[in-house]
Amino acid sequence: MTTRPHPAHSDLPQQSADRAFRRYCRERLPELGLLQRLLRRGTPALRSRVLTEVPDGRWQLPVHALELGSSSPTAPVLLLCGGVHGIERIGTQLLLAQLATLLQRLRWDASLQQQLARIRIVICPLLNPVGMARGWRCNGNGIDLMRNAPLEAEQPGPWPVSGHRLGRWLPWYRGRPNQPMEPEAQALCTLVQEQIATAPLALVLDCHSGFGLRDRIWFPYSGCRQLLEHAAELHVLLRLFERSHPHHPYLFEPQHHHYRTHGDLWDYLYRQHLQRAGQVFLPLTLEMGSWLWVKKNPRQLASYSGLFNPLVPHRHQRTLRRHQLLLDFLLRAVHAWQQWLPGEPARRHHQHQAERRWSAR
Ligand SMILES: [Zn+2]
């Protein structure tokens, strides 16, 4: 599939179309422009493909998946995802900054080259390009992609935030019942399923913003009060991080501690993956606490984007730096997975500790 954006109905010569598309990116979607510059800069180490295309007016916008490192189907995988909610631009910007760093480091950093010979990094930095171009949370069809999986919550949280089927005029719309998932949601599910099918370990970090004054790391389940089945593995991983980086800024918790939602894509993918024995899949969500940016700069209240993104340049740069440690840790943890994944009886011990720490509220 082509990675070159093109008008839905081409009546322009390609050169004029390219020029017009660059203007569109500059004005509406600079993240896609940057992504495509990185793609050009990153070859041949950076492999890319277009998972699907979604229309915004005259343009067909690509949803890219990028890969660095081993192409072995049995390599452990770190999967980074951003831009699920179009208004939360900072998640996409964070991943693009990370990609630029990796591409630079790959030129000279022998330790990174060695890591990538054994693991694969998969990045889907901009899942919802139409939502981002329009400054919406939802996709171009008015559907909240993180409420779109065919999964009902048990004891859902407050309506309508938990997801509803009333109509696209109200945020958190799940779409009509018994319809296929939206193309972006389907593309992400296919990508994840394909990547984790034979990987012994797959870690995911899905980057969002907008909840509270703290940076949080959430994990399944979102739709019920149950602790995930790999709580022991997760507990070991997070304890490794906490002990290696005691001054980190994060709060680790199951998403259901806050609100339970219908149709969460990570709940859906995690439940499907449970049918595979012997492989570990840990989907984490980074929820950057955007109220902190608003508190420091109350003028951000005046814009919808200001509720979800740091608008002051130095705070924006600080946010891009702030999560470098976490991303680097995840990379190392995927590379060294055999060193820390617990066997029995350590697993039972950590399961017990995880239950004590995160038991249902
Ligand atoms: Zn979000």
Short mmCIF file of C-alpha atoms and ligand atoms in Angstrom, two decimals:
data_model
loop_
_atom_site.label_atom_id
_atom_site.label_comp_id
_atom_site.label_asym_id
_atom_site.label_seq_id
_atom_site.Cartn_x
_atom_site.Cartn_y
_atom_site.Cartn_z
CA MET A 1 0.00 0.00 0.00
CA THR A 2 1.28 3.47 -0.82
CA THR A 3 2.46 5.70 2.00
CA ARG A 4 1.98 8.77 -0.13
CA PRO A 5 -1.09 10.79 0.88
CA HIS A 6 -3.38 11.47 -1.99
CA PRO A 7 -6.66 13.19 -2.68
CA ALA A 8 -9.71 10.93 -2.43
CA HIS A 9 -10.71 11.96 -5.96
CA SER A 10 -7.58 12.89 -7.83
CA ASP A 11 -8.06 15.67 -10.33
CA LEU A 12 -4.67 17.28 -9.62
CA PRO A 13 -1.27 16.34 -11.01
CA GLN A 14 0.74 14.57 -8.29
CA GLN A 15 3.14 17.50 -7.79
CA SER A 16 0.32 19.96 -7.11
CA ALA A 17 -1.39 17.40 -4.91
CA ASP A 18 1.83 16.97 -2.90
CA ARG A 19 2.11 20.74 -2.47
CA ALA A 20 -1.51 21.06 -1.41
CA PHE A 21 -1.12 18.17 1.00
CA ARG A 22 1.96 19.74 2.61
CA ARG A 23 -0.07 22.89 3.14
CA TYR A 24 -2.90 20.85 4.68
CA CYS A 25 -0.39 19.21 7.06
CA ARG A 26 1.17 22.54 8.02
CA GLU A 27 -2.20 24.04 8.85
CA ARG A 28 -4.13 21.09 10.28
CA LEU A 29 -1.89 18.13 10.99
CA PRO A 30 1.81 18.99 11.49
CA GLU A 31 2.25 15.64 13.26
CA LEU A 32 1.64 13.77 9.99
CA GLY A 33 4.09 16.05 8.16
CA LEU A 34 6.76 15.31 10.80
CA LEU A 35 6.00 11.59 10.70
CA GLN A 36 6.53 11.51 6.95
CA ARG A 37 9.81 13.43 7.22
CA LEU A 38 11.02 10.90 9.81
CA LEU A 39 9.97 8.07 7.50
CA ARG A 40 12.14 9.48 4.72
CA ARG A 41 15.03 10.04 7.13
CA GLY A 42 14.72 6.61 8.74
CA THR A 43 15.08 4.27 5.79
CA PRO A 44 16.29 1.56 5.53
CA ALA A 45 16.35 0.81 9.29
CA LEU A 46 12.79 2.05 9.70
CA ARG A 47 10.19 -0.16 8.04
CA SER A 48 6.75 1.29 7.48
CA ARG A 49 3.38 0.39 6.09
CA VAL A 50 -0.06 1.90 5.91
CA LEU A 51 -2.61 -0.04 7.97
CA THR A 52 -5.61 1.79 6.61
CA GLU A 53 -6.62 5.14 5.11
CA VAL A 54 -9.37 7.37 6.41
CA PRO A 55 -10.97 10.29 4.58
CA ASP A 56 -10.87 13.93 5.65
CA GLY A 57 -12.65 15.89 2.96
CA ARG A 58 -10.60 15.57 -0.21
CA TRP A 59 -7.72 13.74 1.50
CA GLN A 60 -7.17 10.10 2.31
CA LEU A 61 -5.08 10.10 5.50
CA PRO A 62 -2.79 7.14 6.22
CA VAL A 63 -2.58 5.30 9.53
CA HIS A 64 1.06 4.24 9.68
CA ALA A 65 2.71 1.36 11.50
CA LEU A 66 6.49 1.66 11.84
CA GLU A 67 8.96 -1.02 12.83
CA LEU A 68 12.54 -0.97 14.02
CA GLY A 69 14.71 -3.93 14.91
CA SER A 70 14.29 -7.67 14.56
CA SER A 71 11.75 -8.94 12.07
CA SER A 72 11.75 -12.42 13.62
CA PRO A 73 8.19 -13.49 14.54
CA THR A 74 9.51 -14.82 17.86
CA ALA A 75 11.25 -11.59 18.90
CA PRO A 76 9.83 -9.85 21.98
CA VAL A 77 7.96 -6.67 21.10
CA LEU A 78 7.56 -3.15 22.45
CA LEU A 79 4.51 -1.55 20.87
CA LEU A 80 3.95 2.19 21.22
CA CYS A 81 0.67 3.77 20.28
CA GLY A 82 -0.58 7.37 20.23
CA GLY A 83 -3.23 9.67 18.84
CA VAL A 84 -6.18 7.37 19.62
CA HIS A 85 -8.03 10.47 20.79
CA GLY A 86 -7.37 13.17 18.22
CA ILE A 87 -7.40 16.07 20.66
CA GLU A 88 -4.60 14.49 22.73
CA ARG A 89 -1.86 15.55 20.33
CA ILE A 90 0.88 15.36 22.96
CA GLY A 91 0.82 11.52 22.88
CA THR A 92 1.63 11.50 19.17
CA GLN A 93 4.23 14.25 19.60
CA LEU A 94 5.88 12.28 22.40
CA LEU A 95 6.19 9.17 20.20
CA LEU A 96 7.52 11.14 17.23
CA ALA A 97 10.16 12.74 19.47
CA GLN A 98 11.05 9.27 20.73
CA LEU A 99 11.29 7.97 17.15
CA ALA A 100 13.59 10.85 16.14
CA THR A 101 15.84 10.05 19.13
CA LEU A 102 15.95 6.35 18.27
CA LEU A 103 16.84 7.07 14.64
CA GLN A 104 19.69 9.35 15.70
CA ARG A 105 20.98 6.93 18.33
CA LEU A 106 20.86 4.01 15.93
CA ARG A 107 23.66 5.66 13.93
CA TRP A 108 26.21 5.47 16.73
CA ASP A 109 24.86 3.71 19.84
CA ALA A 110 26.18 0.14 19.75
CA SER A 111 24.07 -0.90 22.77
CA LEU A 112 20.86 0.18 21.02
CA GLN A 113 21.94 -1.60 17.84
CA GLN A 114 22.48 -4.78 19.89
CA GLN A 115 19.11 -4.43 21.62
CA LEU A 116 17.29 -3.98 18.34
CA ALA A 117 18.98 -7.02 16.83
CA ARG A 118 16.98 -9.07 19.34
CA ILE A 119 13.74 -7.16 19.83
CA ARG A 120 11.23 -5.23 17.72
CA ILE A 121 9.80 -1.78 18.36
CA VAL A 122 6.48 -1.20 16.64
CA ILE A 123 5.09 2.33 16.64
CA CYS A 124 1.60 3.41 15.63
CA PRO A 125 2.00 7.10 16.47
CA LEU A 126 -1.13 8.56 14.92
CA LEU A 127 -4.08 6.20 15.00
CA ASN A 128 -6.78 8.82 14.49
CA PRO A 129 -5.46 11.37 11.96
CA VAL A 130 -8.88 12.77 11.05
CA GLY A 131 -9.73 13.39 14.71
CA MET A 132 -6.39 15.15 15.18
CA ALA A 133 -6.76 17.28 12.04
CA ARG A 134 -10.19 18.43 13.27
CA GLY A 135 -9.22 18.78 16.95
CA TRP A 136 -11.72 16.09 17.99
CA ARG A 137 -11.52 13.33 20.56
CA CYS A 138 -13.46 10.96 18.29
CA ASN A 139 -12.64 9.79 14.77
CA GLY A 140 -14.09 11.23 11.54
CA ASN A 141 -17.33 9.28 12.05
CA GLY A 142 -17.86 10.77 15.51
CA ILE A 143 -16.93 7.55 17.32
CA ASP A 144 -14.68 7.30 20.37
CA LEU A 145 -12.18 4.62 19.35
CA MET A 146 -11.47 3.68 22.98
CA ARG A 147 -15.18 2.82 23.46
CA ASN A 148 -15.54 0.99 20.16
CA ALA A 149 -14.60 -2.64 20.93
CA PRO A 150 -17.45 -5.18 21.17
CA LEU A 151 -17.23 -5.48 24.95
CA GLU A 152 -19.72 -4.47 27.65
CA ALA A 153 -18.52 -3.15 31.00
CA GLU A 154 -19.69 -4.76 34.22
CA GLN A 155 -21.15 -2.05 36.46
CA PRO A 156 -20.15 0.75 34.06
CA GLY A 157 -18.98 4.09 35.44
CA PRO A 158 -20.86 7.39 35.13
CA TRP A 159 -22.87 7.85 31.94
CA PRO A 160 -22.03 9.08 29.28
CA VAL A 161 -18.26 8.98 30.00
CA SER A 162 -18.36 5.18 30.22
CA GLY A 163 -19.55 5.06 26.59
CA HIS A 164 -23.05 5.32 25.10
CA ARG A 165 -25.01 4.62 21.94
CA LEU A 166 -27.17 7.71 21.88
CA GLY A 167 -25.54 9.55 18.99
CA ARG A 168 -22.36 11.12 17.70
CA TRP A 169 -23.38 14.56 18.92
CA LEU A 170 -22.37 13.55 22.44
CA PRO A 171 -18.71 12.63 23.23
CA TRP A 172 -17.80 9.04 24.18
CA TYR A 173 -20.14 7.63 21.48
CA ARG A 174 -19.52 3.90 20.95
CA GLY A 175 -21.13 3.62 17.52
CA ARG A 176 -24.23 1.62 16.62
CA PRO A 177 -24.60 -1.87 18.11
CA ASN A 178 -23.60 -4.94 16.10
CA GLN A 179 -21.54 -2.95 13.63
CA PRO A 180 -17.92 -3.79 12.77
CA MET A 181 -15.30 -1.77 14.62
CA GLU A 182 -14.18 1.49 13.04
CA PRO A 183 -11.32 1.13 10.50
CA GLU A 184 -8.78 2.73 12.87
CA ALA A 185 -9.77 0.48 15.80
CA GLN A 186 -9.77 -2.55 13.53
CA ALA A 187 -6.34 -1.60 12.16
CA LEU A 188 -4.89 -1.35 15.67
CA CYS A 189 -6.40 -4.69 16.70
CA THR A 190 -5.03 -6.42 13.59
CA LEU A 191 -1.59 -4.89 14.15
CA VAL A 192 -1.48 -5.93 17.81
CA GLN A 193 -2.82 -9.43 17.16
CA GLU A 194 -0.28 -9.98 14.41
CA GLN A 195 2.62 -8.66 16.51
CA ILE A 196 1.80 -10.63 19.65
CA ALA A 197 0.81 -13.86 17.92
CA THR A 198 4.20 -15.50 18.43
CA ALA A 199 6.11 -13.03 20.62
CA PRO A 200 7.07 -14.50 24.01
CA LEU A 201 6.56 -11.05 25.56
CA ALA A 202 4.82 -7.95 24.27
CA LEU A 203 4.65 -4.68 26.19
CA VAL A 204 2.40 -1.87 25.01
CA LEU A 205 2.41 1.80 25.95
CA ASP A 206 -0.62 3.71 24.63
CA CYS A 207 -0.12 7.46 25.17
CA HIS A 208 -3.05 9.65 26.24
CA SER A 209 -3.50 12.88 28.21
CA GLY A 210 -6.15 14.60 30.21
CA PHE A 211 -6.83 12.98 33.55
CA GLY A 212 -5.88 14.72 36.80
CA LEU A 213 -2.76 16.26 38.26
CA ARG A 214 -0.56 13.14 38.13
CA ASP A 215 0.93 11.08 35.33
CA ARG A 216 -0.69 7.69 35.59
CA ILE A 217 0.09 4.29 34.15
CA TRP A 218 -3.12 2.34 33.74
CA PHE A 219 -3.58 -1.32 32.96
CA PRO A 220 -6.57 -3.66 32.39
CA TYR A 221 -9.23 -4.05 33.23
CA SER A 222 -11.21 -0.96 32.30
CA GLY A 223 -14.56 -2.68 32.04
CA CYS A 224 -14.67 -4.69 35.29
CA ARG A 225 -13.22 -4.73 38.79
CA GLN A 226 -11.11 -7.80 38.19
CA LEU A 227 -7.32 -7.70 38.35
CA LEU A 228 -5.66 -8.81 35.11
CA GLU A 229 -4.51 -12.43 34.91
CA HIS A 230 -0.87 -11.40 34.48
CA ALA A 231 -0.88 -9.30 37.65
CA ALA A 232 2.22 -11.16 38.89
CA GLU A 233 4.24 -10.33 35.77
CA LEU A 234 3.03 -6.74 35.84
CA HIS A 235 3.91 -6.41 39.52
CA VAL A 236 7.47 -7.61 38.87
CA LEU A 237 7.87 -5.22 35.93
CA LEU A 238 6.57 -2.17 37.79
CA ARG A 239 8.57 -2.97 40.90
CA LEU A 240 11.70 -3.20 38.75
CA PHE A 241 10.92 0.26 37.44
CA GLU A 242 10.17 1.69 40.87
CA ARG A 243 13.36 0.31 42.38
CA SER A 244 15.52 1.34 39.41
CA HIS A 245 14.01 4.83 39.24
CA PRO A 246 12.70 5.70 42.73
CA HIS A 247 12.05 9.36 41.83
CA HIS A 248 9.73 8.63 38.91
CA PRO A 249 6.52 10.67 38.58
CA TYR A 250 3.96 7.89 37.95
CA LEU A 251 1.02 6.35 39.73
CA PHE A 252 0.43 2.72 38.70
CA GLU A 253 -3.15 1.46 38.90
CA PRO A 254 -5.84 -0.54 37.12
CA GLN A 255 -8.05 1.77 35.11
CA HIS A 256 -11.18 0.52 36.88
CA HIS A 257 -10.03 2.30 40.05
CA HIS A 258 -11.27 5.47 38.36
CA TYR A 259 -14.11 4.63 36.03
CA ARG A 260 -15.29 1.58 34.18
CA THR A 261 -15.85 1.92 30.45
CA HIS A 262 -17.49 -0.07 27.69
CA GLY A 263 -15.58 -1.12 24.60
CA ASP A 264 -11.98 -0.57 25.75
CA LEU A 265 -9.65 -1.81 22.99
CA TRP A 266 -6.96 -3.00 25.42
CA ASP A 267 -9.44 -5.00 27.50
CA TYR A 268 -10.66 -6.56 24.27
CA LEU A 269 -7.18 -7.42 22.97
CA TYR A 270 -6.02 -8.64 26.38
CA ARG A 271 -9.00 -10.97 26.77
CA GLN A 272 -8.39 -12.42 23.33
CA HIS A 273 -4.74 -12.94 24.09
CA LEU A 274 -5.53 -14.92 27.24
CA GLN A 275 -6.37 -17.84 25.03
CA ARG A 276 -2.68 -18.14 24.19
CA ALA A 277 -0.84 -20.01 26.90
CA GLY A 278 2.77 -19.28 27.74
CA GLN A 279 2.99 -15.80 26.24
CA VAL A 280 2.81 -12.55 28.13
CA PHE A 281 1.06 -9.44 26.84
CA LEU A 282 0.96 -6.38 29.09
CA PRO A 283 -0.90 -3.38 27.66
CA LEU A 284 -0.16 -0.18 29.59
CA THR A 285 -1.74 3.22 29.08
CA LEU A 286 0.18 6.40 29.89
CA GLU A 287 -2.35 9.02 30.95
CA MET A 288 -0.42 12.28 31.18
CA GLY A 289 -1.98 14.49 33.83
CA SER A 290 -2.99 17.54 31.82
CA TRP A 291 -4.62 19.40 34.72
CA LEU A 292 -1.12 20.23 35.87
CA TRP A 293 -0.49 22.22 32.69
CA VAL A 294 -3.86 23.94 33.10
CA LYS A 295 -3.15 24.73 36.75
CA LYS A 296 0.15 26.39 35.83
CA ASN A 297 -1.39 28.26 32.91
CA PRO A 298 -5.13 28.81 33.55
CA ARG A 299 -5.46 30.57 30.18
CA GLN A 300 -5.41 27.08 28.67
CA LEU A 301 -8.99 26.71 29.94
CA ALA A 302 -10.03 28.99 27.12
CA SER A 303 -9.22 26.40 24.45
CA TYR A 304 -10.37 22.79 24.09
CA SER A 305 -6.86 21.75 23.04
CA GLY A 306 -5.48 23.47 26.17
CA LEU A 307 -7.33 20.97 28.36
CA PHE A 308 -5.29 18.10 26.90
CA ASN A 309 -1.96 19.54 25.74
CA PRO A 310 0.82 21.70 27.18
CA LEU A 311 0.58 24.93 25.20
CA VAL A 312 3.53 26.85 26.67
CA PRO A 313 6.72 25.92 24.72
CA HIS A 314 8.99 25.17 27.70
CA ARG A 315 6.32 22.98 29.32
CA HIS A 316 5.81 21.16 26.03
CA GLN A 317 9.55 20.43 25.82
CA ARG A 318 9.63 19.31 29.43
CA THR A 319 6.77 16.89 28.74
CA LEU A 320 8.64 15.40 25.78
CA ARG A 321 11.70 14.89 28.04
CA ARG A 322 9.78 13.68 31.07
CA HIS A 323 8.85 10.25 29.74
CA GLN A 324 12.20 9.39 28.16
CA LEU A 325 13.16 7.36 31.22
CA LEU A 326 10.00 5.26 31.06
CA LEU A 327 10.36 4.57 27.34
CA ASP A 328 14.00 3.63 27.75
CA PHE A 329 13.12 1.36 30.67
CA LEU A 330 10.45 -0.45 28.63
CA LEU A 331 12.94 -0.99 25.83
CA ARG A 332 15.45 -2.50 28.24
CA ALA A 333 12.79 -4.59 29.96
CA VAL A 334 11.68 -6.10 26.65
CA HIS A 335 15.28 -6.85 25.74
CA ALA A 336 16.01 -8.47 29.12
CA TRP A 337 12.64 -10.23 29.51
CA GLN A 338 14.15 -13.57 30.45
CA GLN A 339 15.92 -11.92 33.40
CA TRP A 340 12.78 -10.78 35.17
CA LEU A 341 9.68 -12.73 34.05
CA PRO A 342 8.86 -14.73 37.19
CA GLY A 343 8.57 -18.52 37.26
CA GLU A 344 6.97 -20.52 40.07
CA PRO A 345 6.99 -20.06 43.06
CA ALA A 346 7.99 -16.36 42.61
CA ARG A 347 4.91 -15.90 40.46
CA ARG A 348 2.56 -16.89 43.29
CA HIS A 349 4.32 -14.51 45.66
CA HIS A 350 3.97 -11.60 43.22
CA GLN A 351 0.37 -12.48 42.45
CA HIS A 352 -0.36 -12.16 46.16
CA GLN A 353 1.49 -8.83 46.37
CA ALA A 354 -0.34 -7.49 43.32
CA GLU A 355 -3.68 -8.43 44.88
CA ARG A 356 -2.77 -6.61 48.07
CA ARG A 357 -1.65 -3.54 46.18
CA TRP A 358 -4.43 -3.24 43.62
CA SER A 359 -7.32 -5.26 44.98
CA ALA A 360 -10.77 -4.12 43.83
CA ARG A 361 -12.16 -0.94 45.29
ZN ZN B 1 -7.35 9.54 25.57
#
